[in-house]
Amino acid sequence: MNKSELVAKLAEDTELKKSDAEKFLDAFVATVKDVIANGDKLQLVGFGTFEAKEREERSGVNPATGEKITIAACKIPSFKPGKGFKDELNK
């Protein structure tokens, strides 16, 4: 499913116009990004938790040259599914 299909499904399920459903989806995604960027967690009980995790500096290899390189530390987005979500998938 891509974004336009998701917007169509949201519009159908909520009886909103597609444009309103797209505005909602865009606002939701922007909010999740803002919360995570500020170092907070976003927890939706029954669905899951979005958060940023620290990835430590590590060594790697350039596949083109075989040269050893250092990969800098960074933050990565993470999603941990909630119990209700996992249970729904495993019915």
mmCIF file of N, CA and C in Angstrom:
data_model
loop_
_atom_site.group_PDB
_atom_site.id
_atom_site.type_symbol
_atom_site.label_atom_id
_atom_site.label_comp_id
_atom_site.label_asym_id
_atom_site.label_seq_id
_atom_site.Cartn_x
_atom_site.Cartn_y
_atom_site.Cartn_z
ATOM 1 N N MET A 1 0.849 -1.175 0.000
ATOM 2 C CA MET A 1 0.000 0.000 0.000
ATOM 3 C C MET A 1 0.895 1.239 0.000
ATOM 4 N N ASN A 2 0.601 2.169 -0.865
ATOM 5 C CA ASN A 2 1.355 3.415 -0.888
ATOM 6 C C ASN A 2 0.522 4.534 -0.239
ATOM 7 N N LYS A 3 1.064 5.744 -0.223
ATOM 8 C CA LYS A 3 0.411 6.845 0.472
ATOM 9 C C LYS A 3 -0.971 7.145 -0.100
ATOM 10 N N SER A 4 -1.109 7.195 -1.410
ATOM 11 C CA SER A 4 -2.404 7.534 -1.989
ATOM 12 C C SER A 4 -3.453 6.461 -1.681
ATOM 13 N N GLU A 5 -3.032 5.205 -1.646
ATOM 14 C CA GLU A 5 -3.959 4.130 -1.282
ATOM 15 C C GLU A 5 -4.352 4.227 0.192
ATOM 16 N N LEU A 6 -3.397 4.583 1.041
ATOM 17 C CA LEU A 6 -3.684 4.774 2.458
ATOM 18 C C LEU A 6 -4.652 5.931 2.657
ATOM 19 N N VAL A 7 -4.431 7.036 1.962
ATOM 20 C CA VAL A 7 -5.322 8.193 2.062
ATOM 21 C C VAL A 7 -6.730 7.797 1.630
ATOM 22 N N ALA A 8 -6.849 7.060 0.547
ATOM 23 C CA ALA A 8 -8.161 6.616 0.073
ATOM 24 C C ALA A 8 -8.849 5.724 1.103
ATOM 25 N N LYS A 9 -8.106 4.820 1.733
ATOM 26 C CA LYS A 9 -8.664 3.927 2.744
ATOM 27 C C LYS A 9 -9.091 4.708 3.987
ATOM 28 N N LEU A 10 -8.264 5.660 4.420
ATOM 29 C CA LEU A 10 -8.626 6.491 5.566
ATOM 30 C C LEU A 10 -9.889 7.304 5.273
ATOM 31 N N ALA A 11 -9.966 7.869 4.076
ATOM 32 C CA ALA A 11 -11.133 8.657 3.690
ATOM 33 C C ALA A 11 -12.391 7.790 3.694
ATOM 34 N N GLU A 12 -12.265 6.588 3.174
ATOM 35 C CA GLU A 12 -13.406 5.661 3.137
ATOM 36 C C GLU A 12 -13.845 5.265 4.548
ATOM 37 N N ASP A 13 -12.879 4.914 5.392
ATOM 38 C CA ASP A 13 -13.193 4.443 6.744
ATOM 39 C C ASP A 13 -13.737 5.536 7.656
ATOM 40 N N THR A 14 -13.309 6.766 7.441
ATOM 41 C CA THR A 14 -13.714 7.869 8.318
ATOM 42 C C THR A 14 -14.778 8.766 7.706
ATOM 43 N N GLU A 15 -15.152 8.482 6.470
ATOM 44 C CA GLU A 15 -16.133 9.289 5.734
ATOM 45 C C GLU A 15 -15.680 10.746 5.594
ATOM 46 N N LEU A 16 -14.378 10.927 5.463
ATOM 47 C CA LEU A 16 -13.804 12.248 5.196
ATOM 48 C C LEU A 16 -13.529 12.378 3.705
ATOM 49 N N LYS A 17 -13.327 13.614 3.267
ATOM 50 C CA LYS A 17 -12.859 13.834 1.901
ATOM 51 C C LYS A 17 -11.415 13.355 1.827
ATOM 52 N N LYS A 18 -10.991 12.953 0.645
ATOM 53 C CA LYS A 18 -9.607 12.503 0.483
ATOM 54 C C LYS A 18 -8.630 13.599 0.873
ATOM 55 N N SER A 19 -8.956 14.857 0.535
ATOM 56 C CA SER A 19 -8.049 15.959 0.863
ATOM 57 C C SER A 19 -7.918 16.125 2.377
ATOM 58 N N ASP A 20 -9.009 15.938 3.109
ATOM 59 C CA ASP A 20 -8.958 16.041 4.569
ATOM 60 C C ASP A 20 -8.186 14.867 5.177
ATOM 61 N N ALA A 21 -8.385 13.680 4.618
ATOM 62 C CA ALA A 21 -7.654 12.507 5.097
ATOM 63 C C ALA A 21 -6.155 12.677 4.852
ATOM 64 N N GLU A 22 -5.795 13.257 3.706
ATOM 65 C CA GLU A 22 -4.374 13.485 3.406
ATOM 66 C C GLU A 22 -3.784 14.524 4.349
ATOM 67 N N LYS A 23 -4.540 15.588 4.652
ATOM 68 C CA LYS A 23 -4.066 16.594 5.607
ATOM 69 C C LYS A 23 -3.825 15.955 6.972
ATOM 70 N N PHE A 24 -4.748 15.090 7.392
ATOM 71 C CA PHE A 24 -4.586 14.412 8.672
ATOM 72 C C PHE A 24 -3.335 13.539 8.664
ATOM 73 N N LEU A 25 -3.164 12.737 7.619
ATOM 74 C CA LEU A 25 -2.006 11.847 7.536
ATOM 75 C C LEU A 25 -0.703 12.642 7.545
ATOM 76 N N ASP A 26 -0.653 13.718 6.772
ATOM 77 C CA ASP A 26 0.550 14.554 6.740
ATOM 78 C C ASP A 26 0.839 15.159 8.119
ATOM 79 N N ALA A 27 -0.222 15.609 8.808
ATOM 80 C CA ALA A 27 -0.052 16.188 10.145
ATOM 81 C C ALA A 27 0.415 15.128 11.137
ATOM 82 N N PHE A 28 -0.125 13.921 11.033
ATOM 83 C CA PHE A 28 0.288 12.831 11.921
ATOM 84 C C PHE A 28 1.767 12.507 11.729
ATOM 85 N N VAL A 29 2.185 12.359 10.480
ATOM 86 C CA VAL A 29 3.588 12.031 10.187
ATOM 87 C C VAL A 29 4.504 13.151 10.681
ATOM 88 N N ALA A 30 4.124 14.403 10.439
ATOM 89 C CA ALA A 30 4.933 15.538 10.893
ATOM 90 C C ALA A 30 5.031 15.567 12.415
ATOM 91 N N THR A 31 3.945 15.256 13.092
ATOM 92 C CA THR A 31 3.941 15.234 14.554
ATOM 93 C C THR A 31 4.856 14.140 15.088
ATOM 94 N N VAL A 32 4.777 12.959 14.494
ATOM 95 C CA VAL A 32 5.654 11.856 14.916
ATOM 96 C C VAL A 32 7.112 12.275 14.734
ATOM 97 N N LYS A 33 7.451 12.862 13.592
ATOM 98 C CA LYS A 33 8.825 13.304 13.342
ATOM 99 C C LYS A 33 9.269 14.339 14.364
ATOM 100 N N ASP A 34 8.405 15.319 14.671
ATOM 101 C CA ASP A 34 8.751 16.366 15.631
ATOM 102 C C ASP A 34 8.980 15.793 17.025
ATOM 103 N N VAL A 35 8.102 14.905 17.454
ATOM 104 C CA VAL A 35 8.221 14.311 18.783
ATOM 105 C C VAL A 35 9.523 13.525 18.900
ATOM 106 N N ILE A 36 9.816 12.714 17.883
ATOM 107 C CA ILE A 36 11.028 11.895 17.900
ATOM 108 C C ILE A 36 12.275 12.777 17.831
ATOM 109 N N ALA A 37 12.239 13.809 16.997
ATOM 110 C CA ALA A 37 13.393 14.704 16.864
ATOM 111 C C ALA A 37 13.700 15.437 18.163
ATOM 112 N N ASN A 38 12.671 15.663 18.974
ATOM 113 C CA ASN A 38 12.867 16.346 20.258
ATOM 114 C C ASN A 38 13.308 15.393 21.366
ATOM 115 N N GLY A 39 13.518 14.132 21.031
ATOM 116 C CA GLY A 39 14.007 13.172 22.005
ATOM 117 C C GLY A 39 12.928 12.514 22.841
ATOM 118 N N ASP A 40 11.669 12.734 22.491
ATOM 119 C CA ASP A 40 10.567 12.134 23.237
ATOM 120 C C ASP A 40 10.095 10.852 22.563
ATOM 121 N N LYS A 41 9.294 10.086 23.289
ATOM 122 C CA LYS A 41 8.656 8.890 22.738
ATOM 123 C C LYS A 41 7.213 9.235 22.390
ATOM 124 N N LEU A 42 6.685 8.545 21.398
ATOM 125 C CA LEU A 42 5.267 8.640 21.089
ATOM 126 C C LEU A 42 4.695 7.240 21.249
ATOM 127 N N GLN A 43 3.874 7.065 22.271
ATOM 128 C CA GLN A 43 3.338 5.744 22.568
ATOM 129 C C GLN A 43 1.843 5.722 22.286
ATOM 130 N N LEU A 44 1.430 4.810 21.407
ATOM 131 C CA LEU A 44 0.026 4.591 21.101
ATOM 132 C C LEU A 44 -0.323 3.208 21.654
ATOM 133 N N VAL A 45 -1.001 3.193 22.794
ATOM 134 C CA VAL A 45 -1.300 1.936 23.477
ATOM 135 C C VAL A 45 -2.074 1.009 22.541
ATOM 136 N N GLY A 46 -1.610 -0.218 22.461
ATOM 137 C CA GLY A 46 -2.234 -1.212 21.597
ATOM 138 C C GLY A 46 -1.663 -1.221 20.196
ATOM 139 N N PHE A 47 -0.937 -0.170 19.827
ATOM 140 C CA PHE A 47 -0.333 -0.104 18.493
ATOM 141 C C PHE A 47 1.179 -0.216 18.581
ATOM 142 N N GLY A 48 1.814 0.724 19.290
ATOM 143 C CA GLY A 48 3.259 0.657 19.427
ATOM 144 C C GLY A 48 3.865 1.971 19.863
ATOM 145 N N THR A 49 5.196 1.971 19.901
ATOM 146 C CA THR A 49 5.952 3.130 20.368
ATOM 147 C C THR A 49 6.974 3.551 19.328
ATOM 148 N N PHE A 50 6.961 4.837 19.006
ATOM 149 C CA PHE A 50 7.956 5.441 18.121
ATOM 150 C C PHE A 50 8.961 6.156 19.007
ATOM 151 N N GLU A 51 10.254 5.975 18.727
ATOM 152 C CA GLU A 51 11.285 6.695 19.473
ATOM 153 C C GLU A 51 12.576 6.743 18.666
ATOM 154 N N ALA A 52 13.494 7.603 19.110
ATOM 155 C CA ALA A 52 14.820 7.674 18.492
ATOM 156 C C ALA A 52 15.781 6.853 19.334
ATOM 157 N N LYS A 53 16.624 6.093 18.685
ATOM 158 C CA LYS A 53 17.641 5.315 19.383
ATOM 159 C C LYS A 53 19.013 5.775 18.926
ATOM 160 N N GLU A 54 19.967 5.685 19.839
ATOM 161 C CA GLU A 54 21.353 6.062 19.542
ATOM 162 C C GLU A 54 22.071 4.882 18.913
ATOM 163 N N ARG A 55 22.735 5.121 17.820
ATOM 164 C CA ARG A 55 23.590 4.096 17.216
ATOM 165 C C ARG A 55 25.030 4.553 17.431
ATOM 166 N N GLU A 56 25.831 3.718 18.043
ATOM 167 C CA GLU A 56 27.211 4.078 18.363
ATOM 168 C C GLU A 56 28.086 4.088 17.110
ATOM 169 N N GLU A 57 29.212 4.802 17.231
ATOM 170 C CA GLU A 57 30.198 4.804 16.143
ATOM 171 C C GLU A 57 30.695 3.375 15.938
ATOM 172 N N ARG A 58 30.887 3.012 14.680
ATOM 173 C CA ARG A 58 31.340 1.657 14.397
ATOM 174 C C ARG A 58 32.236 1.651 13.170
ATOM 175 N N SER A 59 32.934 0.566 12.982
ATOM 176 C CA SER A 59 33.803 0.469 11.806
ATOM 177 C C SER A 59 33.075 -0.295 10.711
ATOM 178 N N GLY A 60 33.441 0.007 9.490
ATOM 179 C CA GLY A 60 32.849 -0.645 8.328
ATOM 180 C C GLY A 60 33.876 -0.753 7.225
ATOM 181 N N VAL A 61 33.432 -1.275 6.091
ATOM 182 C CA VAL A 61 34.306 -1.445 4.937
ATOM 183 C C VAL A 61 33.622 -0.865 3.714
ATOM 184 N N ASN A 62 34.356 -0.035 2.972
ATOM 185 C CA ASN A 62 33.851 0.481 1.713
ATOM 186 C C ASN A 62 33.818 -0.690 0.722
ATOM 187 N N PRO A 63 32.638 -1.086 0.241
ATOM 188 C CA PRO A 63 32.564 -2.264 -0.620
ATOM 189 C C PRO A 63 33.247 -2.070 -1.975
ATOM 190 N N ALA A 64 33.374 -0.846 -2.422
ATOM 191 C CA ALA A 64 34.001 -0.589 -3.719
ATOM 192 C C ALA A 64 35.526 -0.713 -3.659
ATOM 193 N N THR A 65 36.095 -0.259 -2.535
ATOM 194 C CA THR A 65 37.560 -0.233 -2.449
ATOM 195 C C THR A 65 38.132 -1.214 -1.427
ATOM 196 N N GLY A 66 37.291 -1.707 -0.522
ATOM 197 C CA GLY A 66 37.780 -2.577 0.539
ATOM 198 C C GLY A 66 38.432 -1.817 1.677
ATOM 199 N N GLU A 67 38.434 -0.491 1.586
ATOM 200 C CA GLU A 67 39.057 0.370 2.604
ATOM 201 C C GLU A 67 38.217 0.361 3.878
ATOM 202 N N LYS A 68 38.883 0.277 5.036
ATOM 203 C CA LYS A 68 38.181 0.358 6.310
ATOM 204 C C LYS A 68 37.794 1.806 6.574
ATOM 205 N N ILE A 69 36.563 2.010 7.032
ATOM 206 C CA ILE A 69 36.076 3.354 7.327
ATOM 207 C C ILE A 69 35.419 3.353 8.702
ATOM 208 N N THR A 70 35.252 4.545 9.257
ATOM 209 C CA THR A 70 34.541 4.705 10.519
ATOM 210 C C THR A 70 33.183 5.312 10.208
ATOM 211 N N ILE A 71 32.146 4.656 10.679
ATOM 212 C CA ILE A 71 30.785 5.148 10.494
ATOM 213 C C ILE A 71 30.416 5.921 11.749
ATOM 214 N N ALA A 72 30.048 7.172 11.583
ATOM 215 C CA ALA A 72 29.782 8.065 12.711
ATOM 216 C C ALA A 72 28.560 7.621 13.510
ATOM 217 N N ALA A 73 28.546 7.986 14.788
ATOM 218 C CA ALA A 73 27.387 7.747 15.639
ATOM 219 C C ALA A 73 26.220 8.582 15.115
ATOM 220 N N CYS A 74 25.024 8.072 15.296
ATOM 221 C CA CYS A 74 23.844 8.808 14.831
ATOM 222 C C CYS A 74 22.609 8.338 15.588
ATOM 223 N N LYS A 75 21.530 9.053 15.397
ATOM 224 C CA LYS A 75 20.232 8.660 15.941
ATOM 225 C C LYS A 75 19.436 8.028 14.801
ATOM 226 N N ILE A 76 18.678 6.975 15.128
ATOM 227 C CA ILE A 76 17.834 6.344 14.121
ATOM 228 C C ILE A 76 16.417 6.224 14.672
ATOM 229 N N PRO A 77 15.411 6.356 13.803
ATOM 230 C CA PRO A 77 14.039 6.172 14.269
ATOM 231 C C PRO A 77 13.772 4.691 14.523
ATOM 232 N N SER A 78 12.941 4.437 15.510
ATOM 233 C CA SER A 78 12.636 3.061 15.878
ATOM 234 C C SER A 78 11.144 2.942 16.153
ATOM 235 N N PHE A 79 10.573 1.790 15.801
ATOM 236 C CA PHE A 79 9.176 1.492 16.117
ATOM 237 C C PHE A 79 9.129 0.131 16.778
ATOM 238 N N LYS A 80 8.513 0.081 17.947
ATOM 239 C CA LYS A 80 8.335 -1.187 18.653
ATOM 240 C C LYS A 80 6.834 -1.458 18.711
ATOM 241 N N PRO A 81 6.384 -2.508 18.039
ATOM 242 C CA PRO A 81 4.946 -2.796 18.042
ATOM 243 C C PRO A 81 4.446 -3.165 19.432
ATOM 244 N N GLY A 82 3.216 -2.757 19.724
ATOM 245 C CA GLY A 82 2.599 -3.076 21.000
ATOM 246 C C GLY A 82 2.001 -4.475 21.003
ATOM 247 N N LYS A 83 1.632 -4.945 22.184
ATOM 248 C CA LYS A 83 1.096 -6.286 22.331
ATOM 249 C C LYS A 83 -0.175 -6.481 21.510
ATOM 250 N N GLY A 84 -1.074 -5.513 21.529
ATOM 251 C CA GLY A 84 -2.319 -5.628 20.772
ATOM 252 C C GLY A 84 -2.074 -5.765 19.276
ATOM 253 N N PHE A 85 -1.104 -5.031 18.776
ATOM 254 C CA PHE A 85 -0.751 -5.081 17.355
ATOM 255 C C PHE A 85 -0.172 -6.450 17.013
ATOM 256 N N LYS A 86 0.753 -6.930 17.858
ATOM 257 C CA LYS A 86 1.362 -8.237 17.616
ATOM 258 C C LYS A 86 0.314 -9.350 17.701
ATOM 259 N N ASP A 87 -0.589 -9.245 18.670
ATOM 260 C CA ASP A 87 -1.644 -10.257 18.812
ATOM 261 C C ASP A 87 -2.541 -10.284 17.574
ATOM 262 N N GLU A 88 -2.872 -9.107 17.048
ATOM 263 C CA GLU A 88 -3.723 -9.000 15.862
ATOM 264 C C GLU A 88 -3.050 -9.670 14.654
ATOM 265 N N LEU A 89 -1.752 -9.500 14.517
ATOM 266 C CA LEU A 89 -1.028 -10.098 13.402
ATOM 267 C C LEU A 89 -0.950 -11.612 13.508
ATOM 268 N N ASN A 90 -0.967 -12.121 14.737
ATOM 269 C CA ASN A 90 -0.776 -13.546 14.952
ATOM 270 C C ASN A 90 -2.076 -14.312 15.215
ATOM 271 N N LYS A 91 -3.199 -13.744 14.829
ATOM 272 C CA LYS A 91 -4.490 -14.443 14.992
ATOM 273 C C LYS A 91 -4.539 -15.666 14.102
#
